[in-house]
Short mmCIF file of C-alpha atoms and ligand atoms in Angstrom, two decimals:
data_model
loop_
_atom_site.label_atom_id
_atom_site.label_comp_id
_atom_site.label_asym_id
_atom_site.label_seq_id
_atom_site.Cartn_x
_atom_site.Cartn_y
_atom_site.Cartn_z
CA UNK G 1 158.95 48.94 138.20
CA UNK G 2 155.31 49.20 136.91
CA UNK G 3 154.46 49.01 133.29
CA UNK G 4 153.73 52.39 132.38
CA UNK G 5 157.54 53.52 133.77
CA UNK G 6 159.47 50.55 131.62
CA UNK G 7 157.17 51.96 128.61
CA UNK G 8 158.00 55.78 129.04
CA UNK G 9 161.75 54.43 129.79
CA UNK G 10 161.60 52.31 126.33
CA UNK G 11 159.78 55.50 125.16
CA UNK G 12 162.76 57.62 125.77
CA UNK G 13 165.74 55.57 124.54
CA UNK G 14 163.62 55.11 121.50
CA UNK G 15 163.15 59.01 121.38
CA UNK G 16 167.06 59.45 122.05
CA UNK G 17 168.04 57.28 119.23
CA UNK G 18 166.08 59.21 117.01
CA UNK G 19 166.95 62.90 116.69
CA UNK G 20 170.63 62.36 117.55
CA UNK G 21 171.16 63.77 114.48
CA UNK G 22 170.23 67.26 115.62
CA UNK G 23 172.74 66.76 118.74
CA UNK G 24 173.84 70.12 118.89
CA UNK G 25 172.31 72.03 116.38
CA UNK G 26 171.42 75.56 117.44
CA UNK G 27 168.71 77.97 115.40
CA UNK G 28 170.11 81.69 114.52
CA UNK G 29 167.79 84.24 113.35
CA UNK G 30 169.77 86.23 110.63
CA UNK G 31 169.09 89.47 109.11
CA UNK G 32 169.04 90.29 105.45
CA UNK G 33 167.90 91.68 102.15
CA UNK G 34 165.18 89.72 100.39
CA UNK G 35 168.15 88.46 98.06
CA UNK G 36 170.18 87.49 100.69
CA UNK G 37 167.94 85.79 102.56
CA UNK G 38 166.53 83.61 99.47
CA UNK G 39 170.21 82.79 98.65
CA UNK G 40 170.80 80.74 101.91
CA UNK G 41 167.86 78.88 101.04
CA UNK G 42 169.26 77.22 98.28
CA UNK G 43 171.86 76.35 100.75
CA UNK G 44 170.78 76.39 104.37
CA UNK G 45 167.50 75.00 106.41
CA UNK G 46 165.86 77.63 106.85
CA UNK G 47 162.67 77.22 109.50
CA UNK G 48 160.90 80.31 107.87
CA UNK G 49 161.09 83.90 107.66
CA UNK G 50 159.72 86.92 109.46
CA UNK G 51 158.91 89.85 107.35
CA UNK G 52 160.49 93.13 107.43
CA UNK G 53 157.72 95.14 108.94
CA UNK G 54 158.16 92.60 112.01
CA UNK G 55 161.51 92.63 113.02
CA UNK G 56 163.64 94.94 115.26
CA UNK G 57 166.27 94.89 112.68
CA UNK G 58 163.76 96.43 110.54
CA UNK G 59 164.89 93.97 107.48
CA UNK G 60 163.96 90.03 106.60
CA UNK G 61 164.90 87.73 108.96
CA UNK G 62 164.84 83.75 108.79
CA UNK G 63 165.66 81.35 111.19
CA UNK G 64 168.16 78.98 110.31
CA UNK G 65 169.47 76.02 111.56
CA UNK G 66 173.50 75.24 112.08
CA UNK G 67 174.92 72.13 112.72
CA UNK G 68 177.77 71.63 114.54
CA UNK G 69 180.26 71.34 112.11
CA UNK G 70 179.12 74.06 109.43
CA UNK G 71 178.32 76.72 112.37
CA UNK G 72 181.69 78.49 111.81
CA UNK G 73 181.75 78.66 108.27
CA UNK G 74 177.96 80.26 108.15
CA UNK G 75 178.69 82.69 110.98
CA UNK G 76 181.60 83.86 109.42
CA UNK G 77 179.52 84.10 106.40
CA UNK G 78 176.96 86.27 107.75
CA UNK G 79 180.01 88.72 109.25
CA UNK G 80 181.10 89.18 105.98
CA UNK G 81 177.92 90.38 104.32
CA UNK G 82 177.22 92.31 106.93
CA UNK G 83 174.27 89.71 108.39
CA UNK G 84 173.02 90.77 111.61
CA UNK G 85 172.56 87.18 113.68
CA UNK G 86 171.75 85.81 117.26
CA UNK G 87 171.41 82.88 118.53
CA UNK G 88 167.38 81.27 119.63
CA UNK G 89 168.54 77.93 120.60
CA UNK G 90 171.42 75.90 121.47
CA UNK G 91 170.07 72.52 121.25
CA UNK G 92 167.19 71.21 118.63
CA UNK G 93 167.64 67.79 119.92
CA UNK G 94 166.24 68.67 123.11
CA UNK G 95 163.63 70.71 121.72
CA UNK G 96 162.17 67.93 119.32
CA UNK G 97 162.46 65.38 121.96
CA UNK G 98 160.38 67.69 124.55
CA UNK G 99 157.82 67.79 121.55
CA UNK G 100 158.02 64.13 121.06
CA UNK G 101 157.40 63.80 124.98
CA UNK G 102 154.28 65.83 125.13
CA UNK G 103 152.66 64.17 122.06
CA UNK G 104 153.20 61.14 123.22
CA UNK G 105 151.37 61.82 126.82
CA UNK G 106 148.56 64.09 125.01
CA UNK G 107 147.84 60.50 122.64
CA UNK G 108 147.47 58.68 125.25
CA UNK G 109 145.55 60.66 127.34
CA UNK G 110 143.23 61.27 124.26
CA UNK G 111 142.76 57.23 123.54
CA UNK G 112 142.11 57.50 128.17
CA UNK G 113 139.26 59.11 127.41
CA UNK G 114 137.86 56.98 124.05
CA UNK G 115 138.34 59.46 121.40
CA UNK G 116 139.43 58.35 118.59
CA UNK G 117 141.27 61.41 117.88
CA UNK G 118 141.92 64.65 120.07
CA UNK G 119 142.51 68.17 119.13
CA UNK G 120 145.93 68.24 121.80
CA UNK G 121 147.86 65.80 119.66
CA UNK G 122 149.68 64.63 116.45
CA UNK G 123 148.44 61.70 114.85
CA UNK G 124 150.13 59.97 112.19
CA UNK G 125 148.75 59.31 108.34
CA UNK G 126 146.65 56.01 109.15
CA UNK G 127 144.77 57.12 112.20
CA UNK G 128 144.16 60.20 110.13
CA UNK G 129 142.67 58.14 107.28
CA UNK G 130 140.70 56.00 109.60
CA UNK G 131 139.28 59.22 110.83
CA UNK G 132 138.50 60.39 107.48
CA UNK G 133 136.55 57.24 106.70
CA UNK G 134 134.89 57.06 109.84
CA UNK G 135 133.29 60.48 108.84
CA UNK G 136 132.80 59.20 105.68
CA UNK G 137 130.43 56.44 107.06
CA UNK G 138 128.74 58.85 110.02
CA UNK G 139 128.37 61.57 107.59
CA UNK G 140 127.06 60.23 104.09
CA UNK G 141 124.82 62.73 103.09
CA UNK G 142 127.71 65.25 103.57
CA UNK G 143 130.85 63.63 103.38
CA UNK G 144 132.57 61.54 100.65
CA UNK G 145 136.02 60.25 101.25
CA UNK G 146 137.91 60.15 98.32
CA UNK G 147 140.78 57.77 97.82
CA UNK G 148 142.64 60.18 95.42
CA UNK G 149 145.93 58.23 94.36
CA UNK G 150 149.06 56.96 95.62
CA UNK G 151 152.08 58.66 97.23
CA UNK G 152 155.49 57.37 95.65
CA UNK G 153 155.83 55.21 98.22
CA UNK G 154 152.24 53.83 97.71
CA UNK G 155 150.18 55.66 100.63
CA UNK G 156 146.78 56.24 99.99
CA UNK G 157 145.86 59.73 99.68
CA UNK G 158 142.94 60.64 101.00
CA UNK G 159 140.85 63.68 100.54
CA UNK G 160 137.06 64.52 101.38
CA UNK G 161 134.38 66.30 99.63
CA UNK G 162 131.94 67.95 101.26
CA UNK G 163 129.00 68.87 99.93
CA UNK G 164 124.75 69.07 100.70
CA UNK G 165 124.30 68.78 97.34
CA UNK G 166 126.47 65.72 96.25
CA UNK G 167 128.77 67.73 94.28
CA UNK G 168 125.72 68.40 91.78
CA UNK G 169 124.89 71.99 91.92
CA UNK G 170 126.96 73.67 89.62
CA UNK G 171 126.50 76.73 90.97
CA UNK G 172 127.75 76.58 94.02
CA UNK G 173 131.32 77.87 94.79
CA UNK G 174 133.75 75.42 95.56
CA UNK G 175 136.71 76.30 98.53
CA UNK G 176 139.91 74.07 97.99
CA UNK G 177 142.34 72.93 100.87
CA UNK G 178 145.02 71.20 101.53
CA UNK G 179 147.69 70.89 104.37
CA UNK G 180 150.93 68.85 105.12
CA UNK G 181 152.39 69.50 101.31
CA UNK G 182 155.25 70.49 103.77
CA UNK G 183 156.21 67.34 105.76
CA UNK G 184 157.28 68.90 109.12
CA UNK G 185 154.44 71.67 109.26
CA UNK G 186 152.37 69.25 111.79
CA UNK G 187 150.16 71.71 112.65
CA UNK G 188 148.18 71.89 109.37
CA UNK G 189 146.45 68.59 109.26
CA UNK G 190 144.78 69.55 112.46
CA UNK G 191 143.61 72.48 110.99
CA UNK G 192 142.37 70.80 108.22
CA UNK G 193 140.27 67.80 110.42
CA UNK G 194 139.10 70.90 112.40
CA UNK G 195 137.42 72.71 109.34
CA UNK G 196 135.64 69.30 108.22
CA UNK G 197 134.62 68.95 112.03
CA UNK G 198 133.36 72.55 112.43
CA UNK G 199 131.86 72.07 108.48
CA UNK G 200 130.09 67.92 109.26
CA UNK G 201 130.49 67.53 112.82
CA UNK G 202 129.44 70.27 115.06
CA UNK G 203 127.98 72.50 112.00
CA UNK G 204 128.18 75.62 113.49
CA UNK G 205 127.65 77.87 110.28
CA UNK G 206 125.02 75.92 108.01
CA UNK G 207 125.31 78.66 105.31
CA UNK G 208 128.71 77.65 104.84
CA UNK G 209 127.93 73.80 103.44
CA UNK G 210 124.68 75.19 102.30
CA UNK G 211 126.12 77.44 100.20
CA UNK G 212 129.77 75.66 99.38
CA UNK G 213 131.37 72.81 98.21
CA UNK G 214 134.43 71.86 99.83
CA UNK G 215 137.56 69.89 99.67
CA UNK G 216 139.97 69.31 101.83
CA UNK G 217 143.00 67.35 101.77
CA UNK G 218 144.30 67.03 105.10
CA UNK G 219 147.99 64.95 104.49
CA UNK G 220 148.89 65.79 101.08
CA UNK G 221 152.56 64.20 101.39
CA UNK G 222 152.23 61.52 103.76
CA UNK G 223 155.43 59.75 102.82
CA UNK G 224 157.03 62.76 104.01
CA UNK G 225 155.07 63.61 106.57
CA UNK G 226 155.40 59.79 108.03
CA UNK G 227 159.07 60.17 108.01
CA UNK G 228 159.21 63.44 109.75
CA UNK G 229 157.28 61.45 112.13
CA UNK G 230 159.58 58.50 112.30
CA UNK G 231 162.63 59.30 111.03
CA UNK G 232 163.82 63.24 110.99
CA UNK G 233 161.41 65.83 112.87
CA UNK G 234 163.28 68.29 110.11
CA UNK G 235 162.02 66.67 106.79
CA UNK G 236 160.29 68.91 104.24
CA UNK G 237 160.00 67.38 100.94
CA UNK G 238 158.21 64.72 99.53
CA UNK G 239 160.44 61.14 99.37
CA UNK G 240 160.62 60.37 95.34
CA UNK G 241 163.58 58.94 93.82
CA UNK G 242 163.08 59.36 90.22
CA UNK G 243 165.61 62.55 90.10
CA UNK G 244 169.29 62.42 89.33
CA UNK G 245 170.79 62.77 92.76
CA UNK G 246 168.14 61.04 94.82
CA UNK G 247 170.36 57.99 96.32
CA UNK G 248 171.92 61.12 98.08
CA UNK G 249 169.28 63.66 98.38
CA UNK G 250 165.57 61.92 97.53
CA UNK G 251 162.28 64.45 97.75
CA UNK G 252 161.71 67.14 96.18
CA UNK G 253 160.08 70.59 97.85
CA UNK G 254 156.31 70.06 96.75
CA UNK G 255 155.59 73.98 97.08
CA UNK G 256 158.17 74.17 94.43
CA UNK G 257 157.00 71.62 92.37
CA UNK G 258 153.65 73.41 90.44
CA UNK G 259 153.94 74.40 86.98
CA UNK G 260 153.76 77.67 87.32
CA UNK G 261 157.23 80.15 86.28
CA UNK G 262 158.45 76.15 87.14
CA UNK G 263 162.45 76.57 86.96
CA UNK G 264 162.65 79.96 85.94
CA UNK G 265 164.47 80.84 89.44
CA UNK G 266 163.83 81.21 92.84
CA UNK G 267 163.84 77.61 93.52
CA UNK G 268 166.36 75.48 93.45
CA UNK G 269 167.73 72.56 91.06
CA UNK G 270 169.95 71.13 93.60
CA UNK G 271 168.40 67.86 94.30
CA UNK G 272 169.98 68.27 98.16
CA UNK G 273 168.10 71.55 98.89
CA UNK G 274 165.36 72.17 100.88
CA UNK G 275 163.70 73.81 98.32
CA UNK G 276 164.60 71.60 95.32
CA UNK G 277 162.33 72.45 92.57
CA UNK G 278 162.28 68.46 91.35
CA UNK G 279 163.48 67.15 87.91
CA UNK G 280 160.04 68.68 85.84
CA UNK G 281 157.15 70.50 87.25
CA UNK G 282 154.75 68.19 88.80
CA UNK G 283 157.20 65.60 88.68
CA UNK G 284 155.42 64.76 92.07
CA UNK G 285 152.27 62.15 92.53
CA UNK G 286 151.22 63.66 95.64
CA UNK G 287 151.43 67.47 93.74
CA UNK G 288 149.45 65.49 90.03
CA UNK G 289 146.81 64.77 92.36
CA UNK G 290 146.85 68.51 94.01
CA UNK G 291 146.65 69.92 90.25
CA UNK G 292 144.27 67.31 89.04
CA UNK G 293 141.37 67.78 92.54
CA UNK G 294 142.27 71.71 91.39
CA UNK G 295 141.63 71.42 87.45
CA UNK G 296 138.47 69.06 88.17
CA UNK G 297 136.08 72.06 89.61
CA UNK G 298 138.04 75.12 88.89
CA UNK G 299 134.99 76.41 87.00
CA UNK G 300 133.67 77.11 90.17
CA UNK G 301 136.36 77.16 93.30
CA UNK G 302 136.77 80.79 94.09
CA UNK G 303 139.40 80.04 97.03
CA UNK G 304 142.07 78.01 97.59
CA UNK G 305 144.37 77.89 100.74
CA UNK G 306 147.54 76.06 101.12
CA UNK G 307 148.28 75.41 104.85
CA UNK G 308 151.95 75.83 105.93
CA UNK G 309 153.74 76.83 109.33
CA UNK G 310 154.80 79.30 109.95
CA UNK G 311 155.00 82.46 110.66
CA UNK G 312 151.44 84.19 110.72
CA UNK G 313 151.07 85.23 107.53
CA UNK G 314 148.11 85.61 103.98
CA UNK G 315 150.68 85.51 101.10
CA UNK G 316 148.86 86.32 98.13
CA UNK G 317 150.76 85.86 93.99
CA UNK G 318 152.66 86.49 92.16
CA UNK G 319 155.41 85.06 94.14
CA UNK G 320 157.72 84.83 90.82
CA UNK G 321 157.96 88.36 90.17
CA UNK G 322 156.05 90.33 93.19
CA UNK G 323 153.33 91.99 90.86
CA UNK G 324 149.84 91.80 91.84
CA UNK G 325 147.59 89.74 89.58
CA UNK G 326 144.52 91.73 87.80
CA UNK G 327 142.28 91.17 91.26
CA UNK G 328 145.51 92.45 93.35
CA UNK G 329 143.03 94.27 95.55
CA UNK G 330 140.44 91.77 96.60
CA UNK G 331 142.59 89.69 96.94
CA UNK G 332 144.16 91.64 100.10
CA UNK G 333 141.04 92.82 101.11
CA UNK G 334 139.74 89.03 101.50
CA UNK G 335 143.25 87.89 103.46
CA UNK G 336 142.59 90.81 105.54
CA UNK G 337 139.09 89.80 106.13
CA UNK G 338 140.39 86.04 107.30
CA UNK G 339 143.50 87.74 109.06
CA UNK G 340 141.34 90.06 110.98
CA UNK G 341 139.27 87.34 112.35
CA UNK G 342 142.34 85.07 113.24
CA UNK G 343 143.99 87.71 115.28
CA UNK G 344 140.86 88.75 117.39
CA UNK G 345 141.01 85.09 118.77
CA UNK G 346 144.97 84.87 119.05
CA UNK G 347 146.81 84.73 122.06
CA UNK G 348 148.65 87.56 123.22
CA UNK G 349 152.00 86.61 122.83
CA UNK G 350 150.99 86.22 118.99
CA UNK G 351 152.64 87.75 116.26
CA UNK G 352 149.43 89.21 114.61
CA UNK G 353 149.00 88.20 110.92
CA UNK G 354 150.66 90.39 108.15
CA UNK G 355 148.73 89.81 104.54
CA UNK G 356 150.49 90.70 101.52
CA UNK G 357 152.00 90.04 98.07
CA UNK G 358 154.47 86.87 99.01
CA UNK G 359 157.72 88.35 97.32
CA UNK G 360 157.46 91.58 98.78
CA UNK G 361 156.55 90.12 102.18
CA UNK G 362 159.20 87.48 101.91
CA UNK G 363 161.21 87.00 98.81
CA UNK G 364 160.95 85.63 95.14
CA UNK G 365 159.42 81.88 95.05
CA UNK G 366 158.64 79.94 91.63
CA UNK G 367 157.02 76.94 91.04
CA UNK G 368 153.95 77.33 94.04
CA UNK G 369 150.48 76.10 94.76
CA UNK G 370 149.39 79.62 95.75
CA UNK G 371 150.56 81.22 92.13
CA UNK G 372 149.19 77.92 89.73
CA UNK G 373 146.20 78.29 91.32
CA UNK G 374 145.34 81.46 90.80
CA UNK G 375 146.98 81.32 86.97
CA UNK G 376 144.47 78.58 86.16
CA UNK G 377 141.60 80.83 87.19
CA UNK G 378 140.94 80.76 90.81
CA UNK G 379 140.60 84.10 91.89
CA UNK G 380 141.52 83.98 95.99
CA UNK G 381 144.65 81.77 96.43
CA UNK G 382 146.40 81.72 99.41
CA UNK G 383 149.54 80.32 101.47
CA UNK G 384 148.32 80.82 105.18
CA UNK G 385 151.53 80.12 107.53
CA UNK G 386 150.19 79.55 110.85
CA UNK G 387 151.47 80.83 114.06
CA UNK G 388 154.39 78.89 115.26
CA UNK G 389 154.90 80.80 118.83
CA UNK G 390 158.60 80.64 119.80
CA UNK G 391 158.23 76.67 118.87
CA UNK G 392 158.32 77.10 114.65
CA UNK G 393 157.04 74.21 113.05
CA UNK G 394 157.83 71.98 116.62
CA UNK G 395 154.75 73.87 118.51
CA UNK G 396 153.90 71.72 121.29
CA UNK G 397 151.07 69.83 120.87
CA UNK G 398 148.99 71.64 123.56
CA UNK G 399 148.96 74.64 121.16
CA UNK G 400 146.79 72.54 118.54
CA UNK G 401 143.63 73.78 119.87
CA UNK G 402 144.46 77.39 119.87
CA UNK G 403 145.59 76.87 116.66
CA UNK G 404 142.89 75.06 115.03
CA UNK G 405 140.26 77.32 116.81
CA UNK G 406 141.11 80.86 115.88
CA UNK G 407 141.94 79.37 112.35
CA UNK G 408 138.58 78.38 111.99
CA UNK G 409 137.28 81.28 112.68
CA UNK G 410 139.71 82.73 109.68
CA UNK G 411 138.00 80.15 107.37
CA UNK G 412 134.77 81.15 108.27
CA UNK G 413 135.16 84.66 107.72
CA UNK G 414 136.85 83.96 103.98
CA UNK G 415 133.94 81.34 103.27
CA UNK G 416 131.59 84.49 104.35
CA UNK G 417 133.45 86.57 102.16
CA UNK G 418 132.98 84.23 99.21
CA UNK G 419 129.40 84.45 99.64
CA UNK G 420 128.57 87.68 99.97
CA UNK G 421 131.33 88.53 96.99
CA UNK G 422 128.89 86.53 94.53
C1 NAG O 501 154.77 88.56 86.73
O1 NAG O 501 154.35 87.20 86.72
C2 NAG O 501 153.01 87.00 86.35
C3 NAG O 501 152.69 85.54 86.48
O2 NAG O 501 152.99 85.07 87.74
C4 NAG O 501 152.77 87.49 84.94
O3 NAG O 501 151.41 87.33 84.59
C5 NAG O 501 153.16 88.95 84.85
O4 NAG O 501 153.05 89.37 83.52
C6 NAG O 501 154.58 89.17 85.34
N1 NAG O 501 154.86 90.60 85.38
C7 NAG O 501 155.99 91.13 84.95
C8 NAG O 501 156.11 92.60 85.07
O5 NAG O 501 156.89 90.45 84.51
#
């Protein structure tokens, strides 16, 4: 047997081993009111939801997943609110360990041809850092590689600033981002590499670094993000243990986290939920170090985006209430800007992006990135759920590019926006 076929056999038991624990869990897309729907969230993993105006039902609908042994007890839940449900598929096992395949082939065909990282794959939080500083050391007029804090489980966050003029100019606008707050959502650090590429590396758009300082901060929870990559595909949440309830159910949902209407509602205070709100607002390291990159230059950042997947979708504040804040209408007419440019590029089979006020779109939410941010004073603030295809948050690997590419050209057009707004 040659090498290569013993490695992609060890490869696969390996793989087996590893998301046994979704043997058998099928995904259901359920109907509901925006109060229905957020209550299963407190209760249920729910993949995401698809907004009203998209669905044949005509109302919300999330995607859910059902293990085995609660699957009777849910359905017969849904039945007796009235819940409209099918099935979308009978096996996430299989489908994580066909994602697991393909990453693994599309890394090693990457490091084939001597790149140190490719836009087909996943990489995991070192190789991601090692890029980072790498650019750092190419790219020293532009790029400074900031190592920002610790995660609770002592990984080094790393964020960049990019600048032409070393952070100095005060009067330049200042665009904010960050990706992986959301463990599973693999597609957002990507997207986040392929801004500082398109911004240091291939520069096509020199009036956006002439004109604006950015940051990025491409793994903002790698503890969680390195055990969805080890451990379970499925994880959300950060992995702190400093909450009652953590030897049972540790992490907390870092999108929940922000002081902002923290614990008011519309989260959750169970530590074993996927949306658990944590035991105080920024109870989090990895979310401190989100709010303290924020406070440091929100003088001057006019936008802020928080990458998530997904679901196609600009979801401006206030999630905690569904008003619209004071700049309610710029607001949309900037996400539409960035939408419109994303969906010229997307693939056909694409939803095409819906912008709007988050708990109208979806449903109530406390405690977010998008809504602090814009409280303290940044006027566009933005959760951007990228497109997830019929794959959610387990889109193949081979979608990257498309992804990162017509997301660009979203950026672009808000970064364009920003300028010609001042
Ligand atoms: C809704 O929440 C925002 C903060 O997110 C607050 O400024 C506003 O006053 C609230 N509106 C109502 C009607 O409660």
């Amino acid at each position: 047997m040659s090498r290569l076929v013993i490695g992609l056999l060890l490869c696969a038991a390996v793989v087996y081993g590893k998301h046994e624990q979704y043997e058998g869990h099928q995904l259901y897309r359920v109907a509901g009111s925006s109060q229905e729907i957020a209550l299963l969230e407190a209760s249920l993993d729910i993949l995401s939801a698809s907004p009203a105006a998209r669905t044949a039902s005509g109302k919300l609908e999330a995607l859910v997943r059902l293990s085995p042994e609660e699957k009777h007890a849910w359905l017969a839940y849904f039945d007796s609110k009235n819940m409209p449900y099918t099935k979308v598929a009978d096996n996430l096992a299989e489908i994580i360990r066909d994602e697991e395949s393909q990453n693994i082939e599309a890394m090693s065909a990457a490091k084939r041809s001597g790149r140190s990282i490719s836009w087909d794959a996943y990489y995991g939080h070192d190789e991601i850092n090692a890029h980072l500083d790498e650019l750092g050391e190419k790219y020293p007029d532009v790029v400074t590689v900031i190592n920002a804090g610790l995660s609770y489980e002592g990984r080094q966050i790393k964020y960049v600033r990019i600048s032409t003029t070393r952070f100095e100019n005060l009067r330049k606008p200042v665009i904010v981002i960050d990706a992986a707050v959301h463990a599973r959502e693999w597609v957002t650090p990507p997207v986040a590499l392929y801004i500082i590429n398109q911004l240091v590396v291939d520069v096509v758009n020199k009036r956006l670094t002439d004109g604006i300082d950015w940051i990025i901060i491409p793994v903002a929870n790698p503890d969680g993000y390195e055990y969805s990559r080890t451990e379970n595909r499925m994880w959300r949440k950060t992995r702190s243990r400093s909450h009652v309830g953590a030897d049972e159910c540790p992490g907390v949902d870092g999108n929940r986290n922000f002081d902002h209407y923290w614990g008011t509602s519309a989260a959750s205070s169970n530590p074993c939920s996927i949306i658990y709100e944590g035991p105080s607002a920024f109870s989090e390291p990895e979310i401190r170090l989100i709010r303290d990159v924020v406070l440091r230059h929100v003088e001057r950042t006019q936008l802020y985006i928080s990458l998530h997947s997904f679901g196609n979708m600009f979801l401006y504040a206030w999630g905690n209430n569904g008003t619209l804040p004071s700049n309610g209408l710029v607001l949309h007419l900037a996400g539409i800007r960035m939408a419109t440019a994303i969906d010229k590029l997307a693939l056909d089979k694409a939803d095409r992006y819906i912008v709007g006020n988050a708990a109208n779109v979806l449903y109530y939410t406390t405690g977010t990135s998008r809504d602090w941010t814009r409280a303290v004073g940044i006027p566009y603030t933005y959760t951007l759920e990228l497109p997830g295809y019929e794959y959610g948050f387990l889109v193949p690997p081979s979608y990257t590019r498309q992804i990162v590419t017509e997301t660009w050209a979203g950026i672009e057009a808000g970064a364009e926006y920003i300028l010609s707004s001042l």
